[in-house]
XYZ file of C-alpha atoms in Angstrom:
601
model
C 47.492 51.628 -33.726
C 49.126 47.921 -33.313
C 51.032 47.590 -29.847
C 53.648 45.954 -31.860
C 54.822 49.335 -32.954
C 54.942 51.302 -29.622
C 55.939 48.659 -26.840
C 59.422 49.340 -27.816
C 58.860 53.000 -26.690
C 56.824 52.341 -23.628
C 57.788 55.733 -22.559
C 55.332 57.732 -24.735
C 52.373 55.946 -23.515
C 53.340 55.096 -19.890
C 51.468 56.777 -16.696
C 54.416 57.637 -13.781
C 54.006 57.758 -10.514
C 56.218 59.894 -8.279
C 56.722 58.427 -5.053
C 58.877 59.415 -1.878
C 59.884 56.391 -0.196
C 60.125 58.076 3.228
C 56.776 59.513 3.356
C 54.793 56.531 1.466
C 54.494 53.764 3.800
C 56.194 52.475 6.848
C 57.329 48.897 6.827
C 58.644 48.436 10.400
C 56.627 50.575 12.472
C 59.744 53.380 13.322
C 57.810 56.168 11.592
C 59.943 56.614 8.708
C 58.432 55.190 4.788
C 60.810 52.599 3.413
C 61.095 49.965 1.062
C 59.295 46.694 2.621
C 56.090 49.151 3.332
C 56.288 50.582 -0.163
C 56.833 46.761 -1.545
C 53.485 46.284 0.371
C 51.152 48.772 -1.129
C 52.940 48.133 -5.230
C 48.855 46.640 -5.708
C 47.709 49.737 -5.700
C 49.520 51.059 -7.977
C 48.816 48.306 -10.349
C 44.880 48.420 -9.613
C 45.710 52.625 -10.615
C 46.928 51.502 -14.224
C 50.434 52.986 -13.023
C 52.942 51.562 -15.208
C 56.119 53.623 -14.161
C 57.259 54.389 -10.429
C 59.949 57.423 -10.276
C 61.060 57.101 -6.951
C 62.566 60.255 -5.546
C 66.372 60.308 -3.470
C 66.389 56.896 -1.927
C 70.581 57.344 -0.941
C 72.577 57.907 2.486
C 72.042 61.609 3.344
C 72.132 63.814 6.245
C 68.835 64.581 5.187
C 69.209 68.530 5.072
C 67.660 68.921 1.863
C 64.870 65.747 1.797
C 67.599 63.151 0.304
C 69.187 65.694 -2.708
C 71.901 65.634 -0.435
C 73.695 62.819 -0.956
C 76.769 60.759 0.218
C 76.839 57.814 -0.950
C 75.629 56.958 -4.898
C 75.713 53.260 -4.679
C 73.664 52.538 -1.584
C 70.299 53.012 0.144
C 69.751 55.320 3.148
C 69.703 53.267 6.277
C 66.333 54.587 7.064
C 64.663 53.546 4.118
C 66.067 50.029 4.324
C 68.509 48.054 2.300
C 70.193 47.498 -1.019
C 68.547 43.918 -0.488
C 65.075 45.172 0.381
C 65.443 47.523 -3.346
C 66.043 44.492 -5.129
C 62.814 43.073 -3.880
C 60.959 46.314 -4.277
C 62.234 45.964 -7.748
C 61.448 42.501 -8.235
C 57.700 42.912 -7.013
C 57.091 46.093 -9.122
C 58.551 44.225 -12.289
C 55.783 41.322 -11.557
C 52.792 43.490 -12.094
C 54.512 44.665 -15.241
C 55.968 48.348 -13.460
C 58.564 49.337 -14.500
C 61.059 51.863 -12.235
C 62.797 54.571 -12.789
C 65.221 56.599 -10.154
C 66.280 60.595 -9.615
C 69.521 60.854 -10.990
C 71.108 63.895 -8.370
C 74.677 64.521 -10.063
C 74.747 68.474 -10.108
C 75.966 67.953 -6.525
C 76.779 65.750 -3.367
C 76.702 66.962 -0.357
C 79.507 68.209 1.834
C 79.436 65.299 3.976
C 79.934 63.072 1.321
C 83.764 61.472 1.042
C 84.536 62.911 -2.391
C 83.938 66.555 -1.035
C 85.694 65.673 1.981
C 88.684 64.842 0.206
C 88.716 67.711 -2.028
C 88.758 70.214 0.722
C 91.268 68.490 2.717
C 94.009 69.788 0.148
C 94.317 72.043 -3.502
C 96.300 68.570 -4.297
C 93.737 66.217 -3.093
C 92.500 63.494 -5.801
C 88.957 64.990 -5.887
C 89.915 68.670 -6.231
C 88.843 69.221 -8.986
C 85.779 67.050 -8.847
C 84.221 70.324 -8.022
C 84.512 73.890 -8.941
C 86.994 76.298 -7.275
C 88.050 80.134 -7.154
C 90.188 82.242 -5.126
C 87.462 84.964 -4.899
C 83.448 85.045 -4.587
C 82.969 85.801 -8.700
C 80.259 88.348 -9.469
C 76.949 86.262 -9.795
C 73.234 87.086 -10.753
C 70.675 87.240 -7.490
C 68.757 85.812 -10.161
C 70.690 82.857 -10.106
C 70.277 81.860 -6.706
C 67.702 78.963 -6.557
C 66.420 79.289 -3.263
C 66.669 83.162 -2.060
C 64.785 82.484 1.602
C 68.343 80.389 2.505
C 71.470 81.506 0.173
C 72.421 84.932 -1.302
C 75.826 84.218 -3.157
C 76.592 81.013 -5.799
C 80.171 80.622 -3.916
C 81.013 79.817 -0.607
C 84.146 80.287 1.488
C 86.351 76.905 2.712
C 88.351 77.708 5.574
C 90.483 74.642 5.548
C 91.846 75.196 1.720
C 91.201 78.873 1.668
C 89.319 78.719 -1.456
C 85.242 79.077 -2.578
C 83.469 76.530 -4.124
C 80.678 76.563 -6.430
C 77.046 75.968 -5.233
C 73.640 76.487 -7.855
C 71.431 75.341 -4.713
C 71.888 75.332 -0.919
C 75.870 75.725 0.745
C 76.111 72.531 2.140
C 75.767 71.187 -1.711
C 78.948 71.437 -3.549
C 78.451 71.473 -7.455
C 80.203 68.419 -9.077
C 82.620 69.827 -12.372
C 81.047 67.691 -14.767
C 84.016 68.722 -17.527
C 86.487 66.703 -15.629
C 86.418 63.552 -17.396
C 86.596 61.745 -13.966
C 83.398 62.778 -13.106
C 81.507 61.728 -16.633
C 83.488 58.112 -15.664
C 82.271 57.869 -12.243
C 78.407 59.189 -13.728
C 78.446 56.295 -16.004
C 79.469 54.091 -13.462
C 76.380 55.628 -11.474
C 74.188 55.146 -14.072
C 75.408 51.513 -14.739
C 75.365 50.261 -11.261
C 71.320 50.626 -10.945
C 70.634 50.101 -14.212
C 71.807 46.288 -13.164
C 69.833 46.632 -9.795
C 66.663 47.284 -12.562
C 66.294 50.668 -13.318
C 65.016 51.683 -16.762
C 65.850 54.807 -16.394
C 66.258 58.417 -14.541
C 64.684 61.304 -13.745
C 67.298 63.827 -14.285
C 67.306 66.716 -11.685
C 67.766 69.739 -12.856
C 68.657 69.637 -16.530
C 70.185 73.293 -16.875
C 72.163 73.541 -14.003
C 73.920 70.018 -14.815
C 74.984 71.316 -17.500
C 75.800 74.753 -17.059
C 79.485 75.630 -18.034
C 81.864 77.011 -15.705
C 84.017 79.418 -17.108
C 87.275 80.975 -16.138
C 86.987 84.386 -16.340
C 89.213 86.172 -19.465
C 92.483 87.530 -17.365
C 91.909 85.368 -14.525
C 95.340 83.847 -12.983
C 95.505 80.556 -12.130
C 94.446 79.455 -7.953
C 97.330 78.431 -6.111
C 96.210 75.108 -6.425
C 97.257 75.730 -9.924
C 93.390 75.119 -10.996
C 91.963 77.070 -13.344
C 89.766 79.526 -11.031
C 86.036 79.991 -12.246
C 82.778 81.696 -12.605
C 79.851 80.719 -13.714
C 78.210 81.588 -16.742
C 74.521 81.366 -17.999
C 72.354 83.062 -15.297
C 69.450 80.747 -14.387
C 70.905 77.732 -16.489
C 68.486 78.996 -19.632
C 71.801 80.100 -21.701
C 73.764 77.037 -21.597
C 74.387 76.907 -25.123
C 75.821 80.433 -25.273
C 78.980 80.407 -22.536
C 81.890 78.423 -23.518
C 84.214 76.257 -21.100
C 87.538 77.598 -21.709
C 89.300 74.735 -19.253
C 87.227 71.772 -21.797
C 87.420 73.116 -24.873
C 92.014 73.889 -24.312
C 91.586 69.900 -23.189
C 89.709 69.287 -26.051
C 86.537 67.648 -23.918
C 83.259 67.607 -25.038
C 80.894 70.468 -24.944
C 78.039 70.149 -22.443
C 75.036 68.973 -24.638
C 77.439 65.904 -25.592
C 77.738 65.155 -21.934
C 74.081 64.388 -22.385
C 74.571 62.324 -25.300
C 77.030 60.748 -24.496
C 75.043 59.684 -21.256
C 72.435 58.751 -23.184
C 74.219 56.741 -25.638
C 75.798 54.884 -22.345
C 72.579 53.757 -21.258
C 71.379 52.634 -25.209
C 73.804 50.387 -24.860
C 72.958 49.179 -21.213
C 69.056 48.976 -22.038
C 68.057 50.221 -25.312
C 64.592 51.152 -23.999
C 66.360 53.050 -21.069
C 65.160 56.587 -21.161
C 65.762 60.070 -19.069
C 63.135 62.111 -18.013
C 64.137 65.750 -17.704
C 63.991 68.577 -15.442
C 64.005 71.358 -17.820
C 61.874 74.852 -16.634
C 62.918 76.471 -19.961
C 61.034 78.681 -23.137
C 60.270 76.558 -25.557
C 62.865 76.993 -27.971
C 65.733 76.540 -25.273
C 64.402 73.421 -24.072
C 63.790 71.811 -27.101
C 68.148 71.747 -27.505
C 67.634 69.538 -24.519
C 66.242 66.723 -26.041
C 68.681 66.572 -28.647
C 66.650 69.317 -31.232
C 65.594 66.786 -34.217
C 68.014 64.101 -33.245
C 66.115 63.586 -30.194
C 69.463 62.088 -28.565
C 69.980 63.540 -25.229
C 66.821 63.425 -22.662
C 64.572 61.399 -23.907
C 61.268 63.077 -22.109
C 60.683 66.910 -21.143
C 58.208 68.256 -18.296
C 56.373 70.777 -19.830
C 56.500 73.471 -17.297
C 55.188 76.005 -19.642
C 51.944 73.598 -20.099
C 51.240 73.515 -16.582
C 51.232 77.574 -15.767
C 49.183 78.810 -18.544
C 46.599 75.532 -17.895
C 46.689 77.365 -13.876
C 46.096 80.775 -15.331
C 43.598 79.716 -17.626
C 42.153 77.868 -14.404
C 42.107 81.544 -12.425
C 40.602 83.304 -15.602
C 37.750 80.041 -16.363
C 39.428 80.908 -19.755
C 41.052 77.740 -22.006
C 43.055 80.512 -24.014
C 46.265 80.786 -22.075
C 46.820 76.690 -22.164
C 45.372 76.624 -25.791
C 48.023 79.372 -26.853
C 50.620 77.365 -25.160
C 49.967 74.343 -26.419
C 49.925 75.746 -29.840
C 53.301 77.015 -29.112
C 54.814 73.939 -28.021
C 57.410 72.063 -30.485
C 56.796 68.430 -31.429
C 59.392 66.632 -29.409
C 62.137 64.872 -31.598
C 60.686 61.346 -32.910
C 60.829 59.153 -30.398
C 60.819 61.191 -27.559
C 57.734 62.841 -25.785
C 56.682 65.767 -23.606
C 55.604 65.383 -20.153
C 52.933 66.419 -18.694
C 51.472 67.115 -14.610
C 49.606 68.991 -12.396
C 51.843 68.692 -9.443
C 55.204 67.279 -8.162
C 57.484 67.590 -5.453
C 58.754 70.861 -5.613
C 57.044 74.235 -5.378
C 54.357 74.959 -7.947
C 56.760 76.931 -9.980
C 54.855 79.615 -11.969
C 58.343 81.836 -13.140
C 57.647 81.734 -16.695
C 54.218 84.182 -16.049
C 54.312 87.706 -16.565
C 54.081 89.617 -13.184
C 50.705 90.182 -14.216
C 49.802 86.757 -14.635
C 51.252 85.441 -11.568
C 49.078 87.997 -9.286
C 46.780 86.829 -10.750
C 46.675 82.893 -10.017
C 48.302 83.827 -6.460
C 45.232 85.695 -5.943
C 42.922 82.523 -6.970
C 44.736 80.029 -5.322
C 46.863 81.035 -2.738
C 45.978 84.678 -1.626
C 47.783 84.239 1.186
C 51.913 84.637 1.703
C 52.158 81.877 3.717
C 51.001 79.783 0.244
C 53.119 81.604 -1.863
C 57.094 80.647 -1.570
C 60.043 82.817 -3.119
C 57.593 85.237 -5.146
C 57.664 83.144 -8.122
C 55.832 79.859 -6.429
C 52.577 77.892 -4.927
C 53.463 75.493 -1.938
C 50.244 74.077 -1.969
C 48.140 70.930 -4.027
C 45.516 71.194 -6.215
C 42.697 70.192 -3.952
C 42.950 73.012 -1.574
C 43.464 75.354 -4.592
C 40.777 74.169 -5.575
C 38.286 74.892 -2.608
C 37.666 70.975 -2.619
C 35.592 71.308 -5.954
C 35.771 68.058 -7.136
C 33.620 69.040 -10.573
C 37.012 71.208 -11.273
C 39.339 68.566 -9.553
C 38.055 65.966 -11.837
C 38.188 68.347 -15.277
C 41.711 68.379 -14.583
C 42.545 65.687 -14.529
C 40.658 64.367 -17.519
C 42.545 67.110 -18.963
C 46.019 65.749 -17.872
C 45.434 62.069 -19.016
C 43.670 63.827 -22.690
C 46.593 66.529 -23.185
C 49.309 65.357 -25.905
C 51.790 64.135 -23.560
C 53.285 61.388 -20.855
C 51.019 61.724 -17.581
C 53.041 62.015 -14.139
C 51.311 61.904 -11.239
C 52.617 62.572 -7.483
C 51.514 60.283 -4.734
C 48.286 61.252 -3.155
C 47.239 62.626 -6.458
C 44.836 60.194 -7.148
C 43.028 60.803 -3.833
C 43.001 64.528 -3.585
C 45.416 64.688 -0.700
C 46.342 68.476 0.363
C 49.231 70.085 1.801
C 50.408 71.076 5.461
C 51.167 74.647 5.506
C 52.651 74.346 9.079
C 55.601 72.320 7.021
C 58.315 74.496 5.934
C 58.665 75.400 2.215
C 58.453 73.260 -0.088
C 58.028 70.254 1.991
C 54.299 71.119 2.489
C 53.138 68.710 0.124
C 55.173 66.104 0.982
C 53.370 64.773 4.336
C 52.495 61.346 4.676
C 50.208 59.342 2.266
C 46.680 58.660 3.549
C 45.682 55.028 2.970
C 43.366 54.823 6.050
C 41.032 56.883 8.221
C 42.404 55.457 11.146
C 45.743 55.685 12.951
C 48.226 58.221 11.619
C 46.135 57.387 8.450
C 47.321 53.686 7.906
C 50.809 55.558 7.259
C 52.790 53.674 10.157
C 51.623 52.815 13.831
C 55.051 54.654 15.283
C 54.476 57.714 17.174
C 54.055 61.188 15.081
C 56.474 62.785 16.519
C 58.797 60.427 14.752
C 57.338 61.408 11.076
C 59.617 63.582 9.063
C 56.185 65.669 8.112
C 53.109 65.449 10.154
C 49.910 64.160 8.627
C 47.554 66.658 6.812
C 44.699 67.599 8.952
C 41.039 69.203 8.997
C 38.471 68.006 5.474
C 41.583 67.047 3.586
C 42.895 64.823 6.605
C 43.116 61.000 6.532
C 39.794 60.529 7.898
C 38.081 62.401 4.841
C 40.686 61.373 2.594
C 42.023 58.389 2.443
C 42.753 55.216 -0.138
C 40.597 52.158 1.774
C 37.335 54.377 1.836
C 37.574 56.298 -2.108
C 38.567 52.871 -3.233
C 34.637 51.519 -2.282
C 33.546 54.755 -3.662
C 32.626 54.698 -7.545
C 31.923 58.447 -7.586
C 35.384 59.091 -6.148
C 38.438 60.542 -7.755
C 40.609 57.505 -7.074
C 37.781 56.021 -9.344
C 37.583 58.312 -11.532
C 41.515 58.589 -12.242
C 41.384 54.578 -12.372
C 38.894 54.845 -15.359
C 40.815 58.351 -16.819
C 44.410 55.805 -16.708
C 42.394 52.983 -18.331
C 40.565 55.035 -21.089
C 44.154 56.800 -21.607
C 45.607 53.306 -22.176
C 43.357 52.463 -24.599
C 43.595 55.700 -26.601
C 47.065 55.457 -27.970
C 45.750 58.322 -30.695
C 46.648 60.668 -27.339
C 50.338 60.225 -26.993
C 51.208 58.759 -30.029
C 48.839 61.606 -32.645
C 49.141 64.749 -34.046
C 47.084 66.721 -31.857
C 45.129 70.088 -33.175
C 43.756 72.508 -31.400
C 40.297 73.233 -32.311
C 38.074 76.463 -32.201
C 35.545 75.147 -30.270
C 32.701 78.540 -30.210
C 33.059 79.461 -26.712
C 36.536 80.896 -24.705
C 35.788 78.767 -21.309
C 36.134 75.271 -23.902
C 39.506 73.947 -24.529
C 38.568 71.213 -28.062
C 41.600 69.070 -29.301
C 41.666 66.402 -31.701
C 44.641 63.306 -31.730
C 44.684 61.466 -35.014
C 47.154 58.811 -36.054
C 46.711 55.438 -38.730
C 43.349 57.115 -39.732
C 42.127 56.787 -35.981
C 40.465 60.146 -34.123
C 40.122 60.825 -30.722
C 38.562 64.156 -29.424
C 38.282 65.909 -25.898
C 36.691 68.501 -24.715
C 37.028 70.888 -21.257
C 34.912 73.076 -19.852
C 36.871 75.960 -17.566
C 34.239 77.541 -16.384
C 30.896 77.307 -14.480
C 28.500 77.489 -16.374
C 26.666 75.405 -19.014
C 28.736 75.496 -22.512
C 27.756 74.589 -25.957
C 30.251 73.818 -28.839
C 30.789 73.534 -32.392
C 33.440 71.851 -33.661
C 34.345 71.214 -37.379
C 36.339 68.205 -37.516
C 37.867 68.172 -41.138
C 38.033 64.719 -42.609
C 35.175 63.705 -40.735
C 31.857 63.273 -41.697
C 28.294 61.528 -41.363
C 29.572 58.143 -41.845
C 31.131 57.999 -38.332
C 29.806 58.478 -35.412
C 31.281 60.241 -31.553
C 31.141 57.489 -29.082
C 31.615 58.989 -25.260
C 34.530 57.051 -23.750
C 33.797 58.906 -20.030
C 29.846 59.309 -20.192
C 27.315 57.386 -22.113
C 26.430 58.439 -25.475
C 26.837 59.135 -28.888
C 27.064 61.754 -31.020
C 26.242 62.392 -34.694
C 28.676 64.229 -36.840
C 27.365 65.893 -40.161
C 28.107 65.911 -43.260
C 30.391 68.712 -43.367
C 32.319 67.239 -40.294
C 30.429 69.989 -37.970
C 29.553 68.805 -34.710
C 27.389 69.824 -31.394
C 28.116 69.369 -27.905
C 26.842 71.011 -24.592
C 29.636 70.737 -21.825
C 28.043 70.959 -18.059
C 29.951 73.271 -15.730
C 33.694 72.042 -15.514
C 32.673 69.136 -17.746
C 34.808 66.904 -20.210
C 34.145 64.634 -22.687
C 36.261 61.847 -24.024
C 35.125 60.726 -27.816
C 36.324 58.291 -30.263
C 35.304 58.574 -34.055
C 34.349 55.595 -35.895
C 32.391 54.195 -38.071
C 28.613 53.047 -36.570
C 29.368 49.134 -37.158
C 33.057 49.369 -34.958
C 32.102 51.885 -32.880
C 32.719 51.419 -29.034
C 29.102 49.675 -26.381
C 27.209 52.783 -24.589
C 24.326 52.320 -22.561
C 21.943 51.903 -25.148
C 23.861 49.462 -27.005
C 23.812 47.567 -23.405
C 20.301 48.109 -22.973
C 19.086 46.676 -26.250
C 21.677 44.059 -26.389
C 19.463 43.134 -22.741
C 15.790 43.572 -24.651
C 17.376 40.810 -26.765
C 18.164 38.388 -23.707
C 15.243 38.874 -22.036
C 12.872 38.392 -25.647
């Protein structure tokens, strides 16, 4: 496939990296990441083959809820360094060819910041009805409530104006009323300020609850303020399509999936290779409206949340099945657009879309304990420790991450196996300080711990066992190993680009798929389980003419004349394999060994 036809869309080939700028590295020795220490260590994500940073919250904060809190849109948190010091991080990314892309945190602000200030300070205040208001606590769902250990109601009592406000997440974060025109005006402003500063693009937080309607309830009388008063509608943000926004639609405003479009269409004509990468823990069919369904106009790039559970349950059961049936399920993404696909991020390893069932079950394999487990629905822990420190099953998955039809994101530490801190609270457990050294607070910063936001992991996932400096001499090591899974990935544009099949591969532990695009095949192979595996494959359209050439191991493998095919998988083993024809086919050892016999004759 020529490069000339996918550079454009760099997005459906790229490999992200998700990086928090206050826990990567420490520039000026105070304890706290910033911006001249991340600027520092940018090599090493170019030596990865990382070709996108997402940088998490980066803006002024109180800092109650790990930077989504914000005050201040158009500025840098003091802590993390300065507008000026971005600029440069920008400029030295764009040098090794990375490109960056930002959160984009516009369901709320916080209550500290100046907008919200205003608006409580009077019904007749400017920025009223920037946010959402009632005279009484409307009925909500418990199931609606993001984060049950901390809130219990979606409204909250003001004192000063004698009104509640709206809140999908924690009290102290107001929702914004994205149907007030003002607010799309100041979004695009948002948007358009950092696109200048460099940005190609956002990470939307989110998705469903940014654009959940509102709705004034039928028979409702007006507040005092002589606002419409409101209550939500759409229960956990999956029914967004269904409620309708009484207050826009009598204004005539748009409807909420063309305030997506319309914010997509704003940066198009910024950047036309600007995308969004979307937050969207949805079924299938509801999340596919967010990208636009076949116009593929609104969020350019989905996580596929579904994806990642069923490949953990099929990781509990050493069974492929659940991730094969899921990935049999999932919709092509709109042309030009592209699913997303990871292991782990920031948050809580979400598993709410398993049966009860289902989730016992992978609680029970990785995280037995409650401690582990956060708001019955969740893992706060990385794969590693899930893991037992395995690395045979560590490094199956992520073969399987960079092989899967998809975008690969990876969260920092990833690439060295890093662990979490269960003596953090909540979520925050996996979001301690990267380990670049075995030495002093592991190469993080030389300030004293007590100043980190999270303390360093400790015990056989600490810095001194894991750690960048010492994997990166190591060529058996998984920073290695996901160095060479980045590279092969790059070079095997059938992956993101193809139409991938699922094939029947002769044993329930092996999970075979096929990408093929411009007459061009590439197949993997996983093995789930431990034990020894052997597989037949047909591949139809294939036969003895080509030949299997092992892009991960040496080898190559003969395919016969009726496209059928042989392989034997070692426990938790993968193969990478690229059909062609024997005269174009890719070096393997022997090629390198009698291409030797020649020199030396």
């Amino acid at each position: 496939m020529r490069l000339t036809y996918t550079s454009d869309l760099w997005w459906k080939n790229a490999v992200v990296y998700c990086l928090d700028i206050e826990t990567f590295a420490d520039g000026n020795g105070d304890g706290i990441g910033d911006f001249r220490g991340a600027t520092q260590h940018i090599d090493h994500l170019e030596r990865l083959g990382v070709t996108c940073v997402w940088l998490m919250p980066f803006f002024p904060t109180p800092d109650r809820d790990d930077g989504y809190d914000i005050t201040d849109f158009y500025s840098v948190d003091p802590r993390l360094g300065t507008l000026g010091e971005f600029v440069e991080f920008m400029r030295v990314a764009r040098d090794r060819g990375i490109r960056v892309i930002a959160d984009l945190v516009v369901n709320h602000t916080s209550d500290e910041h100046p907008w919200f200030k205003d608006a409580r300070s009077s019904r007749d205040s400017r920025y009223r009805d920037w946010y959402i208001w009632s005279d009484t606590p409307e009925p909500d769902d418990p199931k609606g409530v993001v984060f049950p250990d901390a809130e219990d109601s979606l409204w909250q009592y003001d004192e000063g104006s004698g009104q509640y406000y709206y809140h999908r997440f924690y009290r102290f974060q107001p929702d914004l009323n994205v149907s007030n025109p003002e607010v799309r005006d100041e979004l695009a402003r948002i948007l358009g300020f950092w696109m200048e500063l460099g940005l190609s693009g956002f990470r939307v937080d989110a998705v469903p609850f940014l654009v959940e309607d509102v709705s004034k309830k039928d028979g409702d009388e007006a507040s005092s303020s002589g606002k419409d008063a409101a209550a939500p509608a759409g229960g956990d943000g999956g029914e967004t399509g269904k409620a309708v926004d009484h207050k826009a639609k009598d204004a005539g405003l748009p409807d909420v999936h063309e305030f997506l479009r319309d914010m997509r269409a704003f940066m198009n004509r910024r950047d036309g290779s600007a995308m969004l990468l979307g937050e969207v823990n949805l079924e299938y069919p509801d999340l596919r409206k967010f990208f636009g369904n076949d116009l593929g106009n609104e969020v350019t790039m989905c996580f596929d949340f579904i994806g990642m559970q069923r490949m953990y349950l099929s990781l509990a059961r050493g069974d492929s099945r659940p991730l094969a049936d899921a990935l049999r399920e999932r919709p092509a993404p709109p042309k030009d657009c592209q699913w997303a696909s990871f292991v782990r991020n920031h948050d809580e390893l979400t598993l709410d879309k398993l049966t009860e069932a289902e989730r016992k079950e992978v609680f029970e394999a990785f995280g037995p304990d409650k401690d582990m487990q956060l708001f019955g629905r969740g893992l706060r822990r990385r794969l590693p420790s899930m893991l037992g420190g395995d690395m045979r099953k560590i490094k199956m998955v992520y073969s399987l991450l960079f092989s899967l039809p998809g975008t690969p994101v990876l969260f920092y530490g990833e690439e060295i196996g890093m662990a979490e801190n269960l003596k953090v609270k909540g979520r925050e457990a996996v979001r301690t300080p990267m380990q670049w050294t075995p030495n002093q607070n592991g190469g993080f910063s030389t300030a004293d711990p007590s100043s980190f936001r999270n303390p360093m992991v400790e015990g056989e996932f600490g810095p001194e066992h894991v750690n960048v400096s010492a994997q990166r001499r190591d060529p058996d090591s998984l920073l290695m190993w996901i160095t060479k899974l980045i590279e092969q990935y790059r070079g095997c544009p059938e992956l993101a680009w193809g139409r991938y099949t699922i094939l029947p591969a002769g044993a329930p532990s092996a999970l075979a798929h096929r990408a093929d695009i411009d007459g061009d095949t590439v197949l993997a192979v996983h093995n789930f389980a431990d034990e020894h595996v052997s597989c037949e494959l047909t591949l139809e359209g294939l036969d003895e003419s080509k030949v299997l050439t092992d892009l991960l191991i040496d080898g190559t493998v003969e395919i016969g004349p009726d496209g059928k095919v042989s392989l034997e998988l070692e426990p938790y083993g993968t193969r990478w394999m690229r059909a062609s024809v024997p005269e174009l086919a890719p070096a393997d050892a022997g090629d390198i060994a009698e291409s030797e016999a020649r020199g030396n004759a």
